[in-house]
Structures are given as structure tokens and as C-alpha cells.
Tab-separated table of C-alpha atoms in Angstrom:
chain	number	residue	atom	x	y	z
A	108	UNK	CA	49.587	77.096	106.605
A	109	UNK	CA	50.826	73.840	107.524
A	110	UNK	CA	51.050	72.639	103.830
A	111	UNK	CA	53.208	74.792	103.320
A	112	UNK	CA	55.668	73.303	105.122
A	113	UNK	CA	58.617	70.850	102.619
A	114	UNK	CA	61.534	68.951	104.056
A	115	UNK	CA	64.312	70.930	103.760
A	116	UNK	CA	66.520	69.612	100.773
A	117	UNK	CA	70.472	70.663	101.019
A	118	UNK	CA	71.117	69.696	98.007
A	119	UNK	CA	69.155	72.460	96.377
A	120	UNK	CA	69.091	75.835	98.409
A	121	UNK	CA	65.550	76.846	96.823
A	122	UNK	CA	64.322	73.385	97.244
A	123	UNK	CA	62.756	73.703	100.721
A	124	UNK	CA	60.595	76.671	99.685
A	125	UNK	CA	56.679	75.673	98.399
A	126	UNK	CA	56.251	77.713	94.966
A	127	UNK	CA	52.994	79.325	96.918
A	128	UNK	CA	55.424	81.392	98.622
A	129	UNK	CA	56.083	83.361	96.210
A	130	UNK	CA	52.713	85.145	95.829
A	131	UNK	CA	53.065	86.320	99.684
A	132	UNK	CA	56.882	87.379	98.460
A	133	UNK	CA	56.151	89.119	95.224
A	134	UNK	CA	53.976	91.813	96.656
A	135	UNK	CA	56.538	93.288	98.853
A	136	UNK	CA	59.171	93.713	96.341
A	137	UNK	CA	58.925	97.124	95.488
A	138	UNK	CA	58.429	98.713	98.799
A	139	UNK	CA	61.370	95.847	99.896
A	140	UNK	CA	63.887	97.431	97.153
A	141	UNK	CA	63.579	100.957	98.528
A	142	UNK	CA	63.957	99.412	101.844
A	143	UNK	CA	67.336	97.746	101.004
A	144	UNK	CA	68.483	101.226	99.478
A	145	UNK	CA	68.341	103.074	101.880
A	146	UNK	CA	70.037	100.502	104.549
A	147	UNK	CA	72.748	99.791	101.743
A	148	UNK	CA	73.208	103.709	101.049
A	149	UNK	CA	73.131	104.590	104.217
A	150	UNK	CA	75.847	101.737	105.241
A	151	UNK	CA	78.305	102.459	102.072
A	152	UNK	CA	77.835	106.082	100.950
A	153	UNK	CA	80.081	105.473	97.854
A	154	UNK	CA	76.711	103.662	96.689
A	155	UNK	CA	74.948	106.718	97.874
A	156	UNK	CA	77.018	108.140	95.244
A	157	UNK	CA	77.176	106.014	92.195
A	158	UNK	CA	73.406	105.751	92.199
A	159	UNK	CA	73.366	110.213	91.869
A	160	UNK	CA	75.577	109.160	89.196
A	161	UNK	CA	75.376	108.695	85.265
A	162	UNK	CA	75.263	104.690	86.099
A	163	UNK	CA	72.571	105.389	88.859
A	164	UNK	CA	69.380	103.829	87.215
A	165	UNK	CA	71.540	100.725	85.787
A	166	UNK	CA	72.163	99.584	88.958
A	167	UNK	CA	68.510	100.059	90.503
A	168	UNK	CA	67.760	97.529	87.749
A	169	UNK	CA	70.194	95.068	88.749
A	170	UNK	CA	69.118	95.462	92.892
A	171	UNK	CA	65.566	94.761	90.908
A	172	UNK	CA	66.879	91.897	88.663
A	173	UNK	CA	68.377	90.295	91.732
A	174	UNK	CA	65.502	90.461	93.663
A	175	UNK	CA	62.797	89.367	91.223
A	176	UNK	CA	64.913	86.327	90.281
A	177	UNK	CA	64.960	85.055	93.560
A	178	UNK	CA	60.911	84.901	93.557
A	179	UNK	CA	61.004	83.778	90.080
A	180	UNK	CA	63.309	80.571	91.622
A	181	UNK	CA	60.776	80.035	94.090
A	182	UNK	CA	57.787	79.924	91.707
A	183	UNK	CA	59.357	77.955	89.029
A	184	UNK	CA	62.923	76.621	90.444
A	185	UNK	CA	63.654	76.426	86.465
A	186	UNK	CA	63.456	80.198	85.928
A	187	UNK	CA	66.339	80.913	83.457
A	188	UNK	CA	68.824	83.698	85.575
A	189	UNK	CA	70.708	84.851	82.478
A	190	UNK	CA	69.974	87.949	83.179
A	191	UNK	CA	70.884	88.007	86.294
A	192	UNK	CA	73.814	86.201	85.918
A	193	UNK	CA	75.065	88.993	83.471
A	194	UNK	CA	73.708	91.746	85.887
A	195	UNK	CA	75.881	90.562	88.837
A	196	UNK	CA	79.094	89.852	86.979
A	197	UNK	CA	78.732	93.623	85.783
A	198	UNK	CA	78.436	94.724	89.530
A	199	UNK	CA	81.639	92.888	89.787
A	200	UNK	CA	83.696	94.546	86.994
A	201	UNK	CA	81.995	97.693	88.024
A	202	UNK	CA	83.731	97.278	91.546
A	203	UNK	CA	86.950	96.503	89.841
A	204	UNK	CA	86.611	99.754	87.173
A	205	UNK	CA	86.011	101.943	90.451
A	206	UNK	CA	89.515	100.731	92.442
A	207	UNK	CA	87.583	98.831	94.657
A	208	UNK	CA	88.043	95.379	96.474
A	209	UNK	CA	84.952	92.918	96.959
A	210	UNK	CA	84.481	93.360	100.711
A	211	UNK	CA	82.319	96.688	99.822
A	212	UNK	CA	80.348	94.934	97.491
A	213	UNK	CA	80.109	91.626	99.295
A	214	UNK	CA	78.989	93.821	102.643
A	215	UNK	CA	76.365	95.511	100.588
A	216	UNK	CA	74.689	92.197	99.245
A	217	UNK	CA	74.899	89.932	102.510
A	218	UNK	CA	73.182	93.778	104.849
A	219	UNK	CA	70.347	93.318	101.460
A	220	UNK	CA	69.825	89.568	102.179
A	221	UNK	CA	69.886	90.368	106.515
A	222	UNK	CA	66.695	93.552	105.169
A	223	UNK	CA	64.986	90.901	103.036
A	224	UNK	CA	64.956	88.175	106.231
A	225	UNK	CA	63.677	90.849	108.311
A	226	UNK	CA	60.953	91.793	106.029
A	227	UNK	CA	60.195	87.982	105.520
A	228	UNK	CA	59.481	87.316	109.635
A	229	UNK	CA	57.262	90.183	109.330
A	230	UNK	CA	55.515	88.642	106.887
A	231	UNK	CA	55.714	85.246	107.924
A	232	UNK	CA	53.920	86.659	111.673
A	233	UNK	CA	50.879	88.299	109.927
A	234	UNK	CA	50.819	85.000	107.549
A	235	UNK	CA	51.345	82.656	110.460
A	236	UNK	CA	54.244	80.855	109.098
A	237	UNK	CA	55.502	77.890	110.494
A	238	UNK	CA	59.705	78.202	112.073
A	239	UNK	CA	60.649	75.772	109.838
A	240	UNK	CA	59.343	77.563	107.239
A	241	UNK	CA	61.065	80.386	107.498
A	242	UNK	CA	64.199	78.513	108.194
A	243	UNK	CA	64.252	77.120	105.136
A	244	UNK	CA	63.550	80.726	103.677
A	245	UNK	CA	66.453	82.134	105.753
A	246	UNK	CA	69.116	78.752	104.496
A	247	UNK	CA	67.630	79.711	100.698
A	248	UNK	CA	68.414	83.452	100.907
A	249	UNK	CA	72.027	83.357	102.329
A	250	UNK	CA	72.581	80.823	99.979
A	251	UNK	CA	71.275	82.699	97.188
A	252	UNK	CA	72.984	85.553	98.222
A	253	UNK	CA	76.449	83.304	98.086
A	254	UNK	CA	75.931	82.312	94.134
A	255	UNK	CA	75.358	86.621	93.480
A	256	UNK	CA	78.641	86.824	95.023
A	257	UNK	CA	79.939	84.404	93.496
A	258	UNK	CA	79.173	85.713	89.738
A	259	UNK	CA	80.331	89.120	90.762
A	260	UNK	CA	83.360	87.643	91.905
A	261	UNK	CA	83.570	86.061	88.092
A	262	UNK	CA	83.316	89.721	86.859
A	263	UNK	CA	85.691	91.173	89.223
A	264	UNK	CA	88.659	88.005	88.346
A	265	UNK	CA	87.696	88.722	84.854
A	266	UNK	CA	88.788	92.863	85.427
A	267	UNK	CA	91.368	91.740	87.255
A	268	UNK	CA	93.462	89.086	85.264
A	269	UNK	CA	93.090	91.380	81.874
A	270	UNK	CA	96.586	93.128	81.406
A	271	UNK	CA	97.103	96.747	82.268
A	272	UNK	CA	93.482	97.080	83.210
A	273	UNK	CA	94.648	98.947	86.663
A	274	UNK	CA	95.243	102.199	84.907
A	275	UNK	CA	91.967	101.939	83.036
A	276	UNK	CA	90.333	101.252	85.672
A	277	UNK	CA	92.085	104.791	87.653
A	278	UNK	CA	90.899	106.352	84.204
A	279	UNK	CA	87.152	105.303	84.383
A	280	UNK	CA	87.245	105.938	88.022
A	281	UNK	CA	88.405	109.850	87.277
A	282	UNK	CA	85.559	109.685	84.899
A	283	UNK	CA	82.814	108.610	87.100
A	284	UNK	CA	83.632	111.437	89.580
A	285	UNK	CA	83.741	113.900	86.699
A	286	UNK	CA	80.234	112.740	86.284
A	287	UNK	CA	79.325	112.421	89.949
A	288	UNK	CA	76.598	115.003	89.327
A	289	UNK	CA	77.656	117.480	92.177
A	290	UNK	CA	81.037	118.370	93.770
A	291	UNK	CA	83.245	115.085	94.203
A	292	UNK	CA	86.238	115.782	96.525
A	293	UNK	CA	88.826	118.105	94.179
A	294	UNK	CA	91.695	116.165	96.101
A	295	UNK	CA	90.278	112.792	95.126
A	296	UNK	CA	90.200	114.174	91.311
A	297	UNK	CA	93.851	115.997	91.501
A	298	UNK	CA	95.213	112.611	93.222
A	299	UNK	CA	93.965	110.370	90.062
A	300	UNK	CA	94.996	113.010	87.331
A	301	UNK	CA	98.620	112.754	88.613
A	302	UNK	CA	98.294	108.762	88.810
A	303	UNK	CA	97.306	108.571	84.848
A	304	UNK	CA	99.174	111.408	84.338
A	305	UNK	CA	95.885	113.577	82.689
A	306	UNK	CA	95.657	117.215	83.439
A	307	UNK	CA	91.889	118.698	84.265
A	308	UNK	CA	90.801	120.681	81.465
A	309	UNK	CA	88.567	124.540	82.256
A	310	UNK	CA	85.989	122.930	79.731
A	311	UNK	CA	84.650	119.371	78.878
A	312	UNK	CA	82.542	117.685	75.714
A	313	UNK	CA	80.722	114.144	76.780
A	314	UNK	CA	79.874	111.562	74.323
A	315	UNK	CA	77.339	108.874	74.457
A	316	UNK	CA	77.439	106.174	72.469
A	317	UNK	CA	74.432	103.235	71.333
A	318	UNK	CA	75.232	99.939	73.103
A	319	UNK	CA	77.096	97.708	72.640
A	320	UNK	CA	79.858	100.300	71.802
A	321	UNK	CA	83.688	99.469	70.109
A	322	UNK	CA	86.436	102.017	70.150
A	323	UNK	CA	89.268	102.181	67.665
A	324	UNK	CA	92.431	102.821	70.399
A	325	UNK	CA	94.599	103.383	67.899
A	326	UNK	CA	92.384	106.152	66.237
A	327	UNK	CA	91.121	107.596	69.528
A	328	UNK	CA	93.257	110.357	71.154
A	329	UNK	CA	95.468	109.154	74.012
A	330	UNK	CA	93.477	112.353	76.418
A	331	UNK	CA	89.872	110.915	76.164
A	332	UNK	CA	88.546	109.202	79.048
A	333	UNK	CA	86.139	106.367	78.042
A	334	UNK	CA	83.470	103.711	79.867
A	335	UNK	CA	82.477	101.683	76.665
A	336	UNK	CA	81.634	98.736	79.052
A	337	UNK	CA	78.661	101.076	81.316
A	338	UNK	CA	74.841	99.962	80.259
A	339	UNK	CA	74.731	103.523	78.277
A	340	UNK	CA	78.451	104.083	76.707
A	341	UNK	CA	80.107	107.244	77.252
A	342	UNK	CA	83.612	109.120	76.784
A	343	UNK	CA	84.870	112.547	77.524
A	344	UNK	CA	86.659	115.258	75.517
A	345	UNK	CA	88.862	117.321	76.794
A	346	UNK	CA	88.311	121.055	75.687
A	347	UNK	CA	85.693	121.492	72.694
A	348	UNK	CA	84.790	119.136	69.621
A	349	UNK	CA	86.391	120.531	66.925
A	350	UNK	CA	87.299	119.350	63.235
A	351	UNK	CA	90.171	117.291	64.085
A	352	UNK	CA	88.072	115.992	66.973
A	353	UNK	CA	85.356	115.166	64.833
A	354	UNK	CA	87.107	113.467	62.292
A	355	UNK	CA	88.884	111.285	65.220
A	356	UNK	CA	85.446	110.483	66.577
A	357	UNK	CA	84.248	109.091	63.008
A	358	UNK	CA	86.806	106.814	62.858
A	359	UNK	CA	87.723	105.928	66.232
A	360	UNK	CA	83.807	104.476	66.723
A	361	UNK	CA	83.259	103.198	63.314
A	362	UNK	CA	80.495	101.258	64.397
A	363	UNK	CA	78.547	103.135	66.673
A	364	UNK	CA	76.095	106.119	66.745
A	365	UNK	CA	76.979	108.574	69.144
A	366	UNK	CA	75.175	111.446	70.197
A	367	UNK	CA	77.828	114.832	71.057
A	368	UNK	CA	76.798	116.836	74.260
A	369	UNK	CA	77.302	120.334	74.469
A	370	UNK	CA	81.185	121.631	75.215
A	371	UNK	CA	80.602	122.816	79.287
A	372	UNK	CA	82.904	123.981	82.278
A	373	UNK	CA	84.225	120.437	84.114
A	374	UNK	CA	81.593	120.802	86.866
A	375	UNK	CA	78.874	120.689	84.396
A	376	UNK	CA	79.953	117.328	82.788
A	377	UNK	CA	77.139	115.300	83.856
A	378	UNK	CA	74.690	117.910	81.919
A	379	UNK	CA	76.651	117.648	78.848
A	380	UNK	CA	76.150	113.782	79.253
A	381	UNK	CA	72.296	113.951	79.905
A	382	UNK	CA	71.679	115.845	77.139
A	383	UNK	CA	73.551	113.743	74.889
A	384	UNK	CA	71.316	110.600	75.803
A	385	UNK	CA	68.735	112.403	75.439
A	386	UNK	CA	69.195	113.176	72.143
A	387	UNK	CA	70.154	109.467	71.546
A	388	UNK	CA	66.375	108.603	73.248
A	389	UNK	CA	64.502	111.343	70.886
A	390	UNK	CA	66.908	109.413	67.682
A	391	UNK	CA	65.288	106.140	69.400
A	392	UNK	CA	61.545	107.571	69.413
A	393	UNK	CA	61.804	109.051	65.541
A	394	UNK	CA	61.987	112.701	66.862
A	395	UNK	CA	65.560	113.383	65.916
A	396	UNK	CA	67.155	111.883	62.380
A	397	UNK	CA	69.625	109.288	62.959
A	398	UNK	CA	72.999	109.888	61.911
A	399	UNK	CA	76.643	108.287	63.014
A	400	UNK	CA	77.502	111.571	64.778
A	401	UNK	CA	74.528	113.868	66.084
A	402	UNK	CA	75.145	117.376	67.817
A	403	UNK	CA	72.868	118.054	70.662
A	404	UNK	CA	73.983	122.181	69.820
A	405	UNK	CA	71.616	121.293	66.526
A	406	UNK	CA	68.583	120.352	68.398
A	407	UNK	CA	68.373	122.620	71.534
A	408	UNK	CA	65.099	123.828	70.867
A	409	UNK	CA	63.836	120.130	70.433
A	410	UNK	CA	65.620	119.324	73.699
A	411	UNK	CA	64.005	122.217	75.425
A	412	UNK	CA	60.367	121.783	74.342
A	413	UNK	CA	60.330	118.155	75.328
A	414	UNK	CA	62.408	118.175	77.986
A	415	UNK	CA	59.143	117.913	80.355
A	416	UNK	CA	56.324	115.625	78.799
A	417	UNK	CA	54.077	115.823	81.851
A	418	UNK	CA	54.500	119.462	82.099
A	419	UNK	CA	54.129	119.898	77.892
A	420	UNK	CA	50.720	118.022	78.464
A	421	UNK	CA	49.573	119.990	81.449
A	422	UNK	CA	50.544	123.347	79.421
A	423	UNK	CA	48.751	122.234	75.772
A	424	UNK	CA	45.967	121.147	77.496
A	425	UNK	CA	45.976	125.327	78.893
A	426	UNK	CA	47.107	126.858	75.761
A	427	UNK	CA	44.450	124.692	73.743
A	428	UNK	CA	41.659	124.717	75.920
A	429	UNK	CA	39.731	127.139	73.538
A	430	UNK	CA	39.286	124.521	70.962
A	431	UNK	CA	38.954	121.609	73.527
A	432	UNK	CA	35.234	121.356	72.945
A	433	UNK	CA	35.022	121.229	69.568
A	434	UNK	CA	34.970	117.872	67.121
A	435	UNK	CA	38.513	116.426	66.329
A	436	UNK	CA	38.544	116.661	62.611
A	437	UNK	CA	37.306	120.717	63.094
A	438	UNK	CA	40.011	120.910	65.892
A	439	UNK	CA	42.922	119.045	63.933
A	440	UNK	CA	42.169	121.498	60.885
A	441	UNK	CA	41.603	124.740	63.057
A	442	UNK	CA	44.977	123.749	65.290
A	443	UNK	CA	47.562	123.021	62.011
A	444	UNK	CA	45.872	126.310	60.514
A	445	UNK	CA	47.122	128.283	63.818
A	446	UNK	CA	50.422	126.467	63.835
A	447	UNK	CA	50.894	127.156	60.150
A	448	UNK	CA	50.390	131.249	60.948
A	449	UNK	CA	52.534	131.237	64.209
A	450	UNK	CA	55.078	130.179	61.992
A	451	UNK	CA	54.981	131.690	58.716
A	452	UNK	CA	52.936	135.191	59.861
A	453	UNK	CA	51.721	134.447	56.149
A	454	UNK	CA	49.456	135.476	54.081
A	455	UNK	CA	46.006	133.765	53.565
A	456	UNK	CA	47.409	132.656	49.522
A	457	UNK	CA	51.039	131.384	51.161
A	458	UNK	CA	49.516	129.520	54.074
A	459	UNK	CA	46.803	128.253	52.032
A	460	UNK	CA	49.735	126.341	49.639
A	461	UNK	CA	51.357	125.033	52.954
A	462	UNK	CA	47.819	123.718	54.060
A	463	UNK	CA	46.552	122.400	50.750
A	464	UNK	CA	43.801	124.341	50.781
A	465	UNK	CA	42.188	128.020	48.862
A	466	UNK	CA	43.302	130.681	50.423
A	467	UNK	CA	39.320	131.907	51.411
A	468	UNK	CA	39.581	128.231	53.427
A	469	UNK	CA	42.412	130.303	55.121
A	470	UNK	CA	40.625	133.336	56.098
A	471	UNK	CA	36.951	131.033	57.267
A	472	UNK	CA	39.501	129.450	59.727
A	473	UNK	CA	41.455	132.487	61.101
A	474	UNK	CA	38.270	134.222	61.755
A	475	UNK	CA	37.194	131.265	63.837
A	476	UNK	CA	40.547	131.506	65.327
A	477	UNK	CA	40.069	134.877	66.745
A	478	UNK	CA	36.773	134.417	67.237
A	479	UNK	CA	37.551	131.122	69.685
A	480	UNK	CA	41.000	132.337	71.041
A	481	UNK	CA	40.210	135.954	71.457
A	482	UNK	CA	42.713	138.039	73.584
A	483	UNK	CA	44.920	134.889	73.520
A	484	UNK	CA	46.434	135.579	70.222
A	485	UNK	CA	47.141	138.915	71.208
A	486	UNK	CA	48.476	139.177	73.729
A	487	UNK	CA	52.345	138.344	72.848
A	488	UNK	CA	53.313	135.839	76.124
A	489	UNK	CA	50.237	133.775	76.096
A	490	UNK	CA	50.894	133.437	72.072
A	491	UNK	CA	54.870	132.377	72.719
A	492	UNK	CA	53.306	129.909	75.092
A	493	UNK	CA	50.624	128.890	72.225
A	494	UNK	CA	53.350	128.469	69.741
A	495	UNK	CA	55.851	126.871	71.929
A	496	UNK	CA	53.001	124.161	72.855
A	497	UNK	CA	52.255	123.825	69.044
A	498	UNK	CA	56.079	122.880	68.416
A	499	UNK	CA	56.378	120.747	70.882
A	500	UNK	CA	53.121	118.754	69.769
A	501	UNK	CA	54.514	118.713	66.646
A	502	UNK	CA	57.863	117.201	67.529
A	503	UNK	CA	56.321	114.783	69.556
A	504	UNK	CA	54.006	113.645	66.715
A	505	UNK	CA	56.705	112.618	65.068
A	506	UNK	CA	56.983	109.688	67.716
A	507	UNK	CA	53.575	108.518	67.607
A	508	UNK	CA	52.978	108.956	64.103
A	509	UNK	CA	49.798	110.888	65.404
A	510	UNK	CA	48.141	114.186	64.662
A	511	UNK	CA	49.712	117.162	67.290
């Protein structure tokens, strides 16, 4: 491996570092990222925390963006890093949002860097890496490491010098715990509902909102708790969602579409929340309509029946396996013909205007029906199961722009 080997160059950090290294580096990313997690978690369990929590898979993505960037340097030292740049001056306003000082989030990146240089002598015995080699990896990672600091820093200064920010900051804080996703520490909550002076309602409504998300303050009611700034936007009711609510919501995010999650008890917050963006993702997919304001109490049977895509396969390809064997055109026709009589109980005439076809077309195919499904459209569970499958096909069609 000796031409691998570059004089090291102080005047760029990445400099000493042959681009061939990164094809022994790239490999162990993923296993490398779990690796750091753990450490990290297990180091700062506030992290342990935030990444249970409604901002959880955001931040996996910038511990991925972080990482990937530095191998991207070392295979083409002109790699653009605006993402990220963006990425780590988020971590830093995140840090100042939450109350906290740099030191945790400093502590966190530099124990990442020390896991990374242990997993690179590893590598560098089995590859038979020269010292100087992986000097020059070790000088290049710490000083990597000091320019992510550095733009969280930017982020944090930027949270920081922005006036009365500290009390929004205490209010997205008490939000995030809301959310935490299991019991947060009730003295932590009481302690920063008596700093913003906000009393802890019985019952709680979560919004989320499309990114990137604008709120009116001087339409929005002075109780809500908000994180517009989070990768997926969200804000909190107090109490239920009702007309005057509603109306405040339309004109307090004139710009945005926002999905409402169901009215819950405070501990279930982070359910309202879930099911809200999920509604936003079926909106996203063509499932659900789009609309400025969209009720996820409107489309809990949608949310239920696709709530589980590996598990809706697994149970159509039960439920159908009757009619597996037979040619797709025969199938498509013989499956919309049971669909359209789990749903209507018509007759052959009614179904037969539905379908677009004479009603003796109708009573060919429901005689193969019985004849192929037997027992299975008697029997009253296995046909819920049948028509619940059918549904959810259907919904999800809407997606792909496929037949169910």
C-alpha cells in the first residue's frame, strides 16, 4: 500500500488523504453510524432521548450527512458540503431551542470522530496501512470534526443573538418533552410551564405542517406551542380544535398545508403528531385529497388499513390466494367484481351499472366467485378480512396509479 502514502499538506486538512481511501472508508459507514450511536447515546442520554423523539429520524440523517461528506471530501476534495453545512448549523440551533450550551454537543461530535479513528486502525491493520497514513487520517478527522463544530456554533450564535429567543426556546423545549414519546420527568414539564407561564392542559391537538412552514403571530393564539423551524413543522393545541380554533389556524398559516391530528390526553401527544404526518405522507402519495387544513378524524379508516404496508401485502396475498393462479386480466375483472359486492351487497342489475357491464356478466362472475373462494365468502371473519384487504388495495392504488 505504499502508494498510498501523500505528504501531509497543513494547509488543507483532507489534503494528505489519497482519494483511493475512500473505497476502503465507504463500506463501513453504515455499520460505523450505528456504532457512533450507541457510544454517543450511551455517553449523553438526552440524545438517547431526542432520537425516541418526533425529531428522531432528522437527526440520524444529519449523523449520516456528516459522515458521508467526509468520504465524499476524500474522493473528490471538491465535493460541494451544502448540505452539510445546513445540517450542522441546524444541530446548533437545535441545541440552542432545547436550553442547552455547546459542550453537550461539542462532546458528542469530538467521542464520534475518537469511534470513527478507532474503526479506521482496524481497518488500516487488516489493509496494512502505513503510520503515516493513518496519521494523516487521524490530523484530517479532528480537523474535520473542528469545521462541524464550527457551523453548529454559527447556528447556535445565530439562536442566540435573535431577541427574546430564550423564552421560545423554554417553549419548544416544553414541546419536545410533550412529544418525548414516553413519560418525560413531570417535574421537568411543571418547572417549564411555570417559566413561560403555560398551564398543562387534560387533552392536546398536534399539528403538522408542509415545510418550509410561516406562522402569522399575530393571528395565532398566545397558548399554542410551535417548532416551525424542525425538518417536519409542528404546533400544539391546547384542549380540542374547535371553530374558533379552526378559523385561527386558516389564517394564522396562510401559506401552509397542515394536516390536524386527533384531540388526545397530554401523554398521547406524540400519537396525535404521527398520525398527522401521516396523513400529510398519504396527501404526498395521492391517497388523501390535498386541502389547506386536513382532519386525520376524516380518514381513520384510510390510516388504519395502510398503516402496515408489509403486513397489508403479507395479508392480500392470504385473502387473495384463491385467484392467485389465474390470468391478470380474469383476476383484475373477477377481484373489482368481489370488491364491488362487499361493498354494495347489490344486486346483479346495480353492480352491473357500477362495473360497466350486463348484469348476466354479473352473475357468470359471482358464480366463479363462489365457486373459487368457497367457504371464504361465508364465513363472516375471513370475508371482513377479504374486504378490509380489498380497501386497502384500493386506497393504495390510488398511489401507483395501478390496478388493486
Amino acid at each position: 500500500m505504499a502508494h498510498l502514502i501523500q505528504p501531509l499538506d497543513t494547509e488543507d486538512p483532507l489534503g494528505p488523504l489519497p482519494q483511493e481511501f475512500a473505497a476502503i472508508m465507504r463500506p463501513e459507514l453504515p455499520s460505523l453510524i450505528k456504532e457512533i450511536g450507541v457510544e454517543v447515546t450511551r455517553a449523553y442520554p438526552e440524545y438517547a432521548r431526542l432520537l425516541d423523539g418526533p425529531n428522531g429520524q432528522a437527526i440520524r440523517v444529519g449523523v449520516e450527512q456528516s459522515l458521508a461528506s467526509f468520504v465524499d471530501l476524500v474522493a473528490e476534495p471538491s465535493s460541494p458540503t451544502t448540505l452539510r453545512d445546513d445540517m450542522c448549523r441546524r444541530f446548533g440551533r437545535f441545541e440552542a431551542y432545547e436550553g442547552r450550551s455547546m459542550d453537550t454537543l461539542q462532546g458528542a461530535y469530538r467521542l464520534g470522530a475518537r469511534v470513527a479513528l478507532r474503526r479506521a486502525k482496524k481497518v488500516g491493520q487488516s489493509y496494512h496501512l502505513s503510520p503515516t497514513l493513518m496519521l494523516s487520517f487521524a490530523d484530517a478527522l479532528f480537523a474535520y470534526v473542528d469545521e462541524l463544530e464550527s457551523l453548529s456554533r454559527e447556528g447556535f450564535q445565530e439562536v442566540q443573538s435573535q431577541s427574546g429567543e430564550h423564552n421560545e426556546a423554554l417553549r419548544r423545549r416544553l414541546l419536545h418533552l410533550i412529544l418525548a414519546g414516553r413519560p418525560a420527568p413531570g417535574s421537568a414539564i411543571a418547572d417549564l410551564c411555570e417559566q413561560v407561564g403555560w398551564t398543562l392542559p387534560e387533552e392536546v391537538t398536534l399539528i403538522a405542517v408542509r415545510a418550509p412552514a410561516e406562522l402569522d403571530r399575530l393571528s395565532a393564539d398566545r397558548d399554542l406551542l410551535v417548532d416551525l423551524s424542525a425538518p417536519q413543522p409542528h404546533l400544539l393545541i391546547p384542549g380540542a380544535l374547535d371553530d374558533a380554533r379552526r378559523s385561527m389556524l386558516a389564517q394564522a398559516l396562510p401559506a401552509g398545508r397542515a394536516a390536524i391530528g386527533l384531540t388526545v390526553p397530554t401523554a398521547l401527544a406524540c400519537e396525535s403528531i404521527r398520525w398527522a404526518r401521516r396523513v400529510l405522507e398519504l396527501v404526498d402519495s395521492g391517497v388523501i385529497d390535498d386541502a389547506p387544513l386536513i382532519r386525520c378524524e376524516d380518514h381513520l379508516t384510510t390510516l388504519w388499513l395502510l398503516s402496515d404496508p408489509a403486513l397489508l401485502d403479507q395479508l392480500a396475498r392470504r385473502e387473495l390466494a384463491a385467484v392467485a393462479g389465474i390470468s391478470p386480466t380474469r383476476r383484475d375483472r373477477l377481484v373489482e367484481t368481489l370488491r364491488i359486492w362487499l361493498d354494495t351487497r347489490g344486486t346483479a342489475a346495480q353492480m352491473g351499472a357500477l362495473l360497466d357491464v350486463h348484469p348476466q356478466t354479473v352473475r357468470y362472475r359471482m358464480r366463479s366467485l363462489e365457486t373459487i373462494f368457497g367457504d371464504q365468502l361465508v364465513d363472516p371473519e375471513s370475508r371482513f378480512a377479504t374486504e378490509a384487504v380489498l380497501r386497502a388495495l384500493r386506497l393504495r392504488s390510488r398511489a401507483t396509479g395501478t390496478s388493486p
